[in-house]
CSV table of C-alpha atoms in Angstrom, one decimal:
chain,number,residue,atom,x,y,z
X,1,MET,CA,-12.0,5.2,-40.5
X,2,LYS,CA,-12.4,1.8,-39.5
X,3,ARG,CA,-12.9,2.6,-35.9
X,4,LEU,CA,-15.4,5.2,-36.4
X,5,ALA,CA,-17.9,2.7,-38.4
X,6,LEU,CA,-16.7,0.3,-35.4
X,7,LEU,CA,-18.6,3.4,-32.3
X,8,ALA,CA,-21.4,3.5,-34.2
X,9,LEU,CA,-22.2,0.1,-34.6
X,10,LEU,CA,-22.0,0.0,-30.9
X,11,LEU,CA,-24.0,2.9,-30.0
X,12,THR,CA,-26.9,1.2,-32.3
X,13,THR,CA,-26.5,-2.1,-29.8
X,14,THR,CA,-29.7,-3.2,-27.6
X,15,ALA,CA,-29.8,-2.9,-24.0
X,16,HIS,CA,-28.7,-6.4,-24.0
X,17,GLY,CA,-25.1,-6.6,-24.6
X,18,ALA,CA,-22.7,-9.4,-24.7
X,19,THR,CA,-20.7,-10.0,-21.6
X,20,ILE,CA,-17.3,-10.3,-23.3
X,21,GLY,CA,-14.9,-11.2,-20.8
X,22,THR,CA,-13.9,-11.3,-17.2
X,23,MET,CA,-11.5,-8.6,-15.3
X,24,VAL,CA,-8.2,-9.9,-14.4
X,25,PRO,CA,-6.8,-9.0,-11.6
X,26,ALA,CA,-3.6,-7.2,-11.4
X,27,GLU,CA,-0.7,-8.8,-10.0
X,28,PRO,CA,1.1,-7.3,-6.9
X,29,LEU,CA,4.9,-6.3,-7.1
X,30,THR,CA,6.8,-9.6,-5.3
X,31,VAL,CA,10.1,-11.3,-4.9
X,32,GLU,CA,9.4,-14.4,-7.2
X,33,ARG,CA,7.7,-11.6,-10.4
X,34,ILE,CA,11.4,-9.8,-10.2
X,35,ALA,CA,13.3,-12.9,-10.3
X,36,SER,CA,12.1,-13.9,-13.5
X,37,SER,CA,12.4,-10.7,-14.8
X,38,ALA,CA,15.6,-9.3,-17.1
X,39,PRO,CA,18.4,-9.9,-15.2
X,40,ILE,CA,19.7,-6.2,-16.1
X,41,GLU,CA,16.6,-4.7,-14.1
X,42,ARG,CA,16.6,-7.3,-11.3
X,43,ALA,CA,19.2,-6.1,-8.6
X,44,ALA,CA,17.2,-2.2,-8.9
X,45,TRP,CA,13.9,-4.2,-8.9
X,46,GLN,CA,15.2,-6.2,-5.5
X,47,ASP,CA,16.4,-3.0,-3.9
X,48,TYR,CA,13.1,-1.3,-4.7
X,49,LEU,CA,11.4,-4.0,-3.0
X,50,ALA,CA,13.3,-4.0,-0.4
X,51,ARG,CA,13.2,-0.3,0.4
X,52,SER,CA,9.4,-0.8,0.8
X,53,ALA,CA,9.7,-3.0,3.2
X,54,SER,CA,12.1,-1.3,5.3
X,55,LEU,CA,9.5,1.3,5.3
X,56,LEU,CA,6.6,-0.5,6.2
X,57,VAL,CA,8.3,-2.1,9.0
X,58,LYS,CA,9.4,1.5,10.5
X,59,ASP,CA,5.6,3.4,9.9
X,60,LYS,CA,3.9,0.0,11.6
X,61,ALA,CA,6.5,0.2,14.6
X,62,SER,CA,6.6,4.4,15.0
X,63,LEU,CA,2.9,4.2,15.0
X,64,ALA,CA,3.1,1.3,17.9
X,65,ALA,CA,5.7,2.9,19.9
X,66,GLU,CA,3.6,6.3,20.4
X,67,LEU,CA,1.1,4.7,22.5
X,68,PRO,CA,1.9,3.1,25.7
X,69,SER,CA,0.6,-0.7,26.9
X,70,GLY,CA,-2.8,-0.6,27.8
X,71,HIS,CA,-3.6,3.2,26.6
X,72,PRO,CA,-6.8,2.9,24.5
X,73,ILE,CA,-6.5,3.6,20.6
X,74,PRO,CA,-8.0,7.3,19.8
X,75,ALA,CA,-10.8,7.1,17.5
X,76,PRO,CA,-9.5,7.9,13.6
X,77,ALA,CA,-9.6,10.7,12.2
X,78,ALA,CA,-13.0,11.6,10.3
X,79,GLY,CA,-12.8,11.8,6.4
X,80,GLY,CA,-13.8,13.8,4.1
X,81,ASN,CA,-12.5,16.0,0.8
X,82,GLY,CA,-8.9,16.3,1.8
X,83,PRO,CA,-7.7,18.6,-1.2
X,84,LYS,CA,-10.7,21.0,-0.5
X,85,SER,CA,-9.2,21.8,3.3
X,86,MET,CA,-5.6,22.7,2.0
X,87,PRO,CA,-6.9,25.9,-0.7
X,88,LEU,CA,-4.0,26.2,-3.0
X,89,ASP,CA,-6.0,29.8,-4.4
X,90,LYS,CA,-5.5,32.1,-1.7
X,91,PRO,CA,-3.6,34.8,-1.7
X,92,ALA,CA,-0.2,34.8,-0.8
X,93,THR,CA,0.0,36.3,2.0
X,94,TRP,CA,-2.9,34.2,3.9
X,95,TYR,CA,-0.8,31.0,3.9
X,96,GLY,CA,1.6,33.6,6.6
X,97,GLY,CA,-1.7,34.0,8.9
X,98,ALA,CA,-2.9,31.8,11.6
X,99,GLU,CA,-5.6,29.6,9.5
X,100,ALA,CA,-2.8,28.4,7.0
X,101,ARG,CA,-0.6,27.9,9.7
X,102,HIS,CA,-3.1,25.7,11.9
X,103,ILE,CA,-3.5,23.5,8.9
X,104,ALA,CA,0.0,23.6,7.9
X,105,ASP,CA,0.5,22.0,11.6
X,106,VAL,CA,-2.2,19.4,11.1
X,107,ILE,CA,-0.3,18.2,7.6
X,108,VAL,CA,3.1,17.5,9.2
X,109,SER,CA,1.2,15.4,12.4
X,110,PHE,CA,-0.4,13.3,10.0
X,111,GLN,CA,2.5,12.8,7.7
X,112,THR,CA,4.0,9.4,7.8
X,113,PRO,CA,8.0,8.2,9.1
X,114,ALA,CA,7.9,7.4,4.9
X,115,GLY,CA,6.7,11.0,4.2
X,116,GLY,CA,3.7,10.7,2.7
X,117,TRP,CA,0.1,11.1,3.8
X,118,GLY,CA,-3.3,9.1,3.6
X,119,LYS,CA,-6.2,10.1,1.4
X,120,ASN,CA,-9.6,11.7,1.6
X,121,GLN,CA,-8.6,13.5,5.1
X,122,PRO,CA,-9.6,17.2,5.9
X,123,ARG,CA,-6.3,19.1,7.2
X,124,ASP,CA,-8.5,21.8,8.9
X,125,GLY,CA,-9.2,19.8,12.2
X,126,ALA,CA,-7.3,18.6,14.9
X,127,ILE,CA,-3.3,17.7,15.5
X,128,ARG,CA,-3.2,14.1,15.4
X,129,GLN,CA,-2.7,12.4,18.8
X,130,PRO,CA,0.0,10.0,19.7
X,131,GLY,CA,-1.0,6.9,18.3
X,132,GLN,CA,-3.6,7.8,16.2
X,133,HIS,CA,-3.8,6.4,12.9
X,134,TYR,CA,-2.5,8.1,9.7
X,135,VAL,CA,-5.0,7.8,7.6
X,136,ALA,CA,-8.8,8.9,8.1
X,137,GLY,CA,-11.0,6.3,9.2
X,138,GLU,CA,-9.2,3.1,9.9
X,139,HIS,CA,-10.7,1.8,13.0
X,140,GLY,CA,-8.7,-1.3,14.8
X,141,LYS,CA,-10.5,-4.9,15.4
X,142,ASP,CA,-9.1,-7.1,18.3
X,143,GLY,CA,-5.9,-4.6,18.2
X,144,GLN,CA,-5.2,-5.0,15.3
X,145,ARG,CA,-5.6,-1.7,12.5
X,146,PRO,CA,-5.7,-2.1,8.7
X,147,TRP,CA,-3.0,-0.7,7.1
X,148,ASN,CA,-4.4,0.9,4.2
X,149,TYR,CA,-3.1,4.3,1.5
X,150,VAL,CA,-0.8,4.6,4.5
X,151,GLY,CA,1.1,7.2,2.3
X,152,THR,CA,-0.8,7.1,-1.4
X,153,ILE,CA,-0.9,9.9,-4.8
X,154,ASP,CA,-4.2,8.5,-5.0
X,155,ASN,CA,-6.8,11.4,-4.9
X,156,ASP,CA,-4.0,14.2,-5.0
X,157,ALA,CA,-3.0,13.3,-1.7
X,158,THR,CA,0.7,14.2,-0.5
X,159,VAL,CA,0.8,16.0,-3.7
X,160,THR,CA,-1.7,18.4,-1.9
X,161,GLU,CA,0.2,18.6,1.2
X,162,ILE,CA,3.6,19.5,-0.4
X,163,ARG,CA,2.4,22.4,-2.7
X,164,PHE,CA,0.2,23.8,0.6
X,165,LEU,CA,3.6,23.6,2.7
X,166,SER,CA,5.4,25.0,0.0
X,167,ARG,CA,3.0,28.3,0.3
X,168,VAL,CA,2.9,28.9,3.7
X,169,VAL,CA,7.4,28.1,3.8
X,170,SER,CA,7.3,30.9,1.0
X,171,GLN,CA,5.8,33.6,3.3
X,172,LEU,CA,7.0,33.5,6.9
X,173,PRO,CA,10.2,33.8,8.3
X,174,ALA,CA,13.1,31.6,8.1
X,175,ALA,CA,12.6,30.9,11.7
X,176,ASP,CA,9.3,30.2,11.9
X,177,ALA,CA,9.1,28.4,8.7
X,178,GLY,CA,11.5,25.3,9.8
X,179,SER,CA,9.3,22.5,10.5
X,180,TYR,CA,7.2,23.2,7.7
X,181,ARG,CA,10.0,22.8,5.2
X,182,ALA,CA,11.3,19.7,6.9
X,183,SER,CA,8.3,18.6,6.4
X,184,LEU,CA,8.4,19.9,2.5
X,185,LEU,CA,11.6,18.6,2.0
X,186,LYS,CA,10.6,14.8,3.6
X,187,GLY,CA,7.4,14.6,1.8
X,188,VAL,CA,9.5,15.8,-2.2
X,189,ASP,CA,12.2,13.0,-0.9
X,190,TYR,CA,8.8,10.4,-0.2
X,191,LEU,CA,8.0,11.0,-4.0
X,192,LEU,CA,11.5,10.3,-5.5
X,193,SER,CA,11.8,7.3,-3.3
X,194,ALA,CA,8.7,5.6,-4.4
X,195,GLN,CA,9.8,6.3,-7.6
X,196,MET,CA,10.1,2.7,-9.4
X,197,PRO,CA,13.4,1.9,-11.4
X,198,ASN,CA,11.4,2.5,-14.7
X,199,GLY,CA,10.3,6.2,-14.3
X,200,GLY,CA,7.2,5.0,-12.6
X,201,TRP,CA,4.5,5.5,-9.1
X,202,PRO,CA,2.8,3.2,-7.8
X,203,GLN,CA,-0.1,4.4,-6.4
X,204,VAL,CA,0.8,3.2,-2.9
X,205,TRP,CA,3.9,3.6,-1.3
X,206,PRO,CA,5.5,1.7,0.7
X,207,LEU,CA,3.8,-0.8,-1.6
X,208,GLN,CA,0.2,-2.2,-0.5
X,209,GLY,CA,0.1,-5.1,-2.9
X,210,GLY,CA,-2.3,-5.8,-6.0
X,211,TYR,CA,-3.1,-2.9,-8.7
X,212,HIS,CA,-2.1,-0.5,-5.8
X,213,ASP,CA,2.1,-1.6,-6.9
X,214,ALA,CA,1.0,-0.7,-10.5
X,215,ILE,CA,2.3,2.5,-12.4
X,216,THR,CA,-0.5,4.8,-11.8
X,217,TYR,CA,-1.9,6.9,-14.5
X,218,ASN,CA,-5.3,6.9,-12.8
X,219,ASP,CA,-6.9,9.7,-12.1
X,220,ASP,CA,-3.8,12.1,-12.8
X,221,ALA,CA,-1.7,10.4,-10.2
X,222,PHE,CA,1.5,10.2,-11.8
X,223,VAL,CA,1.0,13.6,-14.1
X,224,HIS,CA,0.1,15.5,-10.6
X,225,VAL,CA,3.7,13.8,-9.4
X,226,ALA,CA,5.5,14.8,-12.4
X,227,GLN,CA,4.5,18.4,-12.7
X,228,LEU,CA,5.6,19.0,-8.7
X,229,LEU,CA,8.7,17.4,-9.5
X,230,LEU,CA,9.0,19.7,-12.3
X,231,GLU,CA,8.6,23.1,-9.9
X,232,VAL,CA,11.0,21.8,-7.5
X,233,ALA,CA,13.9,21.4,-10.1
X,234,ALA,CA,12.5,24.7,-11.3
X,235,GLY,CA,12.5,26.1,-7.7
X,236,LYS,CA,9.4,27.8,-8.1
X,237,GLU,CA,7.8,29.6,-5.5
X,238,GLY,CA,7.7,27.9,-1.9
X,239,PHE,CA,10.5,25.6,-3.5
X,240,ALA,CA,13.1,28.5,-3.6
X,241,THR,CA,14.6,26.6,-0.5
X,242,VAL,CA,15.3,23.1,-1.9
X,243,PRO,CA,18.5,22.0,-2.1
X,244,ALA,CA,20.7,21.7,-5.1
X,245,SER,CA,20.8,18.1,-4.7
X,246,THR,CA,17.4,17.8,-3.9
X,247,ARG,CA,16.8,19.5,-6.8
X,248,GLU,CA,19.0,17.8,-9.4
X,249,ARG,CA,17.1,14.7,-7.9
X,250,ALA,CA,13.9,15.7,-9.0
X,251,VAL,CA,15.5,16.4,-12.9
X,252,ASN,CA,16.4,13.1,-13.0
X,253,ALA,CA,12.8,11.9,-11.7
X,254,VAL,CA,10.8,13.6,-14.4
X,255,VAL,CA,13.4,12.7,-16.9
X,256,ASN,CA,12.8,8.8,-15.9
X,257,ALA,CA,9.4,9.5,-15.6
X,258,ILE,CA,9.0,10.9,-19.3
X,259,THR,CA,10.6,7.8,-20.2
X,260,CYS,CA,8.4,5.5,-19.0
X,261,ILE,CA,5.6,7.5,-20.4
X,262,LEU,CA,7.1,6.6,-23.5
X,263,THR,CA,7.7,3.1,-22.6
X,264,THR,CA,4.4,2.5,-21.8
X,265,GLN,CA,2.1,4.2,-24.2
X,266,VAL,CA,0.0,1.2,-26.3
X,267,VAL,CA,1.6,0.5,-29.9
X,268,LYS,CA,-0.7,-1.4,-32.0
X,269,ASP,CA,-0.1,-2.3,-35.7
X,270,GLY,CA,2.8,0.4,-35.5
X,271,GLU,CA,0.5,3.3,-34.5
X,272,ARG,CA,1.2,5.0,-31.1
X,273,LEU,CA,-2.2,4.9,-28.9
X,274,GLY,CA,-3.1,6.1,-25.4
X,275,TRP,CA,-2.2,4.7,-21.8
X,276,GLY,CA,-4.1,2.8,-19.3
X,277,GLN,CA,-5.1,3.6,-16.1
X,278,GLN,CA,-2.2,1.5,-14.5
X,279,HIS,CA,0.1,-0.4,-15.8
X,280,ASP,CA,1.5,-3.4,-14.7
X,281,ALA,CA,5.4,-2.1,-12.8
X,282,LEU,CA,7.3,-4.7,-14.4
X,283,THR,CA,5.7,-5.9,-17.8
X,284,LEU,CA,4.5,-2.1,-18.9
X,285,ARG,CA,1.1,-4.0,-20.0
X,286,PRO,CA,-2.1,-2.3,-19.3
X,287,VAL,CA,-3.7,-3.5,-16.1
X,288,GLY,CA,-6.9,-3.6,-14.2
X,289,ALA,CA,-7.6,-1.8,-11.1
X,290,ARG,CA,-11.1,-2.6,-9.0
X,291,ASN,CA,-13.1,-5.0,-10.4
X,292,PHE,CA,-15.3,-2.7,-12.9
X,293,GLU,CA,-12.1,-1.2,-14.0
X,294,PRO,CA,-10.5,-3.6,-16.9
X,295,ALA,CA,-7.3,-3.4,-19.1
X,296,SER,CA,-7.8,-1.1,-21.4
X,297,LEU,CA,-6.9,2.3,-22.9
X,298,SER,CA,-8.4,5.4,-20.5
X,299,SER,CA,-9.8,8.5,-22.6
X,300,ALA,CA,-9.4,10.8,-19.7
X,301,GLU,CA,-5.8,9.7,-18.5
X,302,SER,CA,-4.4,9.7,-21.6
X,303,ALA,CA,-5.7,12.9,-22.3
X,304,ARG,CA,-4.1,14.3,-19.6
X,305,ILE,CA,-0.8,12.9,-20.1
X,306,LEU,CA,-0.4,14.4,-23.5
X,307,GLN,CA,-0.9,17.7,-21.8
X,308,PHE,CA,1.7,17.4,-19.9
X,309,LEU,CA,3.8,16.2,-22.9
X,310,MET,CA,2.8,19.1,-24.7
X,311,GLY,CA,4.0,21.8,-21.8
X,312,LEU,CA,7.3,20.1,-22.0
X,313,GLN,CA,9.7,23.4,-23.7
X,314,THR,CA,11.9,20.9,-25.5
X,315,PRO,CA,10.2,17.9,-26.0
X,316,THR,CA,12.3,15.2,-28.3
X,317,GLU,CA,11.0,14.3,-31.4
X,318,GLU,CA,9.6,10.5,-29.6
X,319,VAL,CA,7.8,12.9,-27.5
X,320,LYS,CA,6.3,14.5,-30.3
X,321,ALA,CA,5.8,11.2,-32.0
X,322,ALA,CA,4.0,10.1,-29.2
X,323,ILE,CA,2.0,13.4,-28.6
X,324,ARG,CA,0.6,13.0,-32.6
X,325,GLY,CA,-0.1,9.1,-31.7
X,326,GLY,CA,-2.0,9.9,-28.7
X,327,VAL,CA,-4.0,12.9,-30.4
X,328,ALA,CA,-5.2,10.7,-33.4
X,329,TRP,CA,-6.3,8.0,-31.1
X,330,LEU,CA,-8.5,10.6,-29.3
X,331,ARG,CA,-9.7,11.9,-32.4
X,332,ASP,CA,-10.0,8.4,-33.8
X,333,SER,CA,-12.5,7.2,-30.4
X,334,VAL,CA,-14.4,10.1,-30.4
X,335,ILE,CA,-18.4,9.0,-29.6
X,336,LYS,CA,-20.4,12.3,-31.9
X,337,ASP,CA,-23.8,13.1,-31.3
X,338,ARG,CA,-24.6,11.2,-28.1
X,339,SER,CA,-24.5,12.4,-24.4
X,340,TRP,CA,-24.4,10.8,-20.9
X,341,GLU,CA,-26.7,11.8,-18.8
X,342,LYS,CA,-28.8,11.0,-15.7
X,343,THR,CA,-32.4,10.5,-15.9
X,344,GLU,CA,-35.1,9.1,-13.3
X,345,GLN,CA,-34.7,5.4,-14.9
X,346,GLY,CA,-30.8,6.3,-14.0
X,347,SER,CA,-27.9,7.0,-16.3
X,348,VAL,CA,-28.1,7.0,-19.6
X,349,LEU,CA,-26.4,6.9,-23.3
X,350,LYS,CA,-28.9,9.1,-25.4
X,351,VAL,CA,-29.2,10.3,-28.9
X,352,SER,CA,-28.1,14.3,-28.8
X,353,PRO,CA,-27.6,15.5,-32.1
X,354,GLY,CA,-24.9,18.6,-31.7
X,355,ALA,CA,-24.1,17.0,-28.1
X,356,LYS,CA,-20.4,18.1,-27.5
X,357,PRO,CA,-18.1,15.3,-28.5
X,358,LEU,CA,-17.8,12.3,-26.0
X,359,TRP,CA,-15.5,9.2,-25.1
X,360,ALA,CA,-16.0,6.4,-23.0
X,361,ARG,CA,-14.0,6.2,-20.1
X,362,PHE,CA,-12.3,2.6,-21.2
X,363,TYR,CA,-11.5,1.3,-24.7
X,364,ALA,CA,-10.8,-2.0,-25.3
X,365,LEU,CA,-7.0,-2.9,-26.0
X,366,ASP,CA,-7.6,-5.1,-29.1
X,367,THR,CA,-10.8,-3.8,-31.1
X,368,ASN,CA,-10.7,0.1,-29.1
X,369,GLN,CA,-14.5,-0.2,-28.4
X,370,PRO,CA,-15.7,1.2,-25.4
X,371,ILE,CA,-16.0,-1.1,-22.7
X,372,PHE,CA,-17.7,-1.8,-19.2
X,373,GLY,CA,-16.9,-3.5,-15.9
X,374,ASP,CA,-19.3,-4.3,-12.9
X,375,ARG,CA,-19.1,-5.4,-9.6
X,376,ASP,CA,-18.5,-9.3,-10.3
X,377,ARG,CA,-15.5,-9.0,-12.9
X,378,THR,CA,-17.8,-9.1,-15.8
X,379,ILE,CA,-17.0,-7.0,-19.0
X,380,HIS,CA,-19.7,-5.9,-21.2
X,381,ASP,CA,-19.6,-3.9,-24.7
X,382,ASP,CA,-23.1,-1.9,-23.3
X,383,VAL,CA,-23.5,0.2,-20.5
X,384,ALA,CA,-26.8,-0.4,-20.2
X,385,ALA,CA,-25.9,-4.2,-19.1
X,386,LEU,CA,-24.5,-2.9,-16.1
X,387,SER,CA,-25.9,-3.7,-12.8
X,388,GLU,CA,-27.9,-0.3,-11.6
X,389,GLU,CA,-25.4,0.3,-8.8
X,390,ARG,CA,-22.3,0.3,-11.4
X,391,ARG,CA,-24.0,2.1,-14.1
X,392,ASN,CA,-25.1,4.8,-12.2
X,393,GLY,CA,-22.2,5.1,-9.7
X,394,TYR,CA,-19.2,5.5,-12.1
X,395,SER,CA,-18.2,8.3,-14.9
X,396,TRP,CA,-18.7,5.7,-18.1
X,397,TYR,CA,-18.6,8.5,-20.3
X,398,ASN,CA,-16.5,12.0,-20.3
X,399,THR,CA,-15.8,15.3,-22.4
X,400,ALA,CA,-12.0,15.6,-20.7
X,401,PRO,CA,-10.2,14.8,-24.2
X,402,GLN,CA,-11.8,17.8,-25.9
X,403,LYS,CA,-9.4,20.3,-24.1
X,404,THR,CA,-6.3,18.2,-24.9
X,405,LEU,CA,-7.5,18.2,-28.7
X,406,GLU,CA,-7.8,22.0,-28.3
X,407,ILE,CA,-4.5,22.4,-26.9
X,408,TYR,CA,-3.3,20.4,-29.4
X,409,GLU,CA,-4.2,22.6,-32.3
X,410,ARG,CA,-2.3,25.4,-30.6
X,411,TRP,CA,1.1,23.2,-29.6
X,412,GLU,CA,1.2,21.6,-33.3
X,413,ALA,CA,1.4,25.3,-35.0
X,414,ALA,CA,4.9,25.8,-32.5
X,415,ASN,CA,5.8,22.3,-33.4
């Protein structure tokens, strides 16, 4: 096929690949942009933006009110691997013990008034002190503290906290589970509140601006939220005590999330392809994120979205079409007989006959060729042309879609 021929050609290029473009930063969600959107959507988006602004004010005011005037601001909690500190694979009875309850107490203490949690913070340390920031590593200057990722679904944050609390709630008597259950329900409500009118989720809620306001498939954040709400809707495990009204809201949220997935799938020349790491909330087109993450089709995120769709019990014909189109795109985009390896000279793409199928992280929206971004926002057609820091500090290739293709074989036989 033409795409495979193009990939083969690209893999033979020299280390002096061309600079083919410049990354364009994503636009935030603003009053002005909403005003220019379709009239039928305007009221819902205006309400969404107003709720975000209101929650942001309340979050900041609540933190400020905890600390009496003149008292020193407590040092922020240390950062680290948050999910690792909240294991979800222990025996059921472990979650009713002292160790799990301490982790749950820490989780509850760091929950924001809006109901979410920050990222990259271990939850097995100390309880949050009055006036201590909700997120790890946020130091203040001149009395002003930065306000980043204060409530996020990035890096498995919020979803992991909710899942851990659900396990603790399921193992405790109702009288002992009260505060954990309340925190869990507040967390679920946070996710429902954060959902956009089109069914997507931003990376940070209340909104932070920039690419954080985009529909975030990056690192499977969207899928993790949708999967969690599926379990909430079904009342599985620790979600059995979730009120029927909340479970019904979760059902509607998942339906809207699936609609969002279907409407954001990139279509070119009538063919359904994959998805970007993030899509603009209003235009639904793929957009860039950090300087080295250009608007593109993303193989790993697309693969995980397809797994989520294939896990639906009664897929519609539109869902089936999305799955088949996405799988066809993954098959067309595979890179064979190459491996991405770390060497003494850094990470390199090597000729490796018989190597496992490989995919570039990003594919150009117009040509489907692999593309690579650098810190200075330049976009390249050859990974070897990147600065040493970016070439070695990012996962430019992955094998994740292979599992999706294997699942698809079984799914297609059943559908």
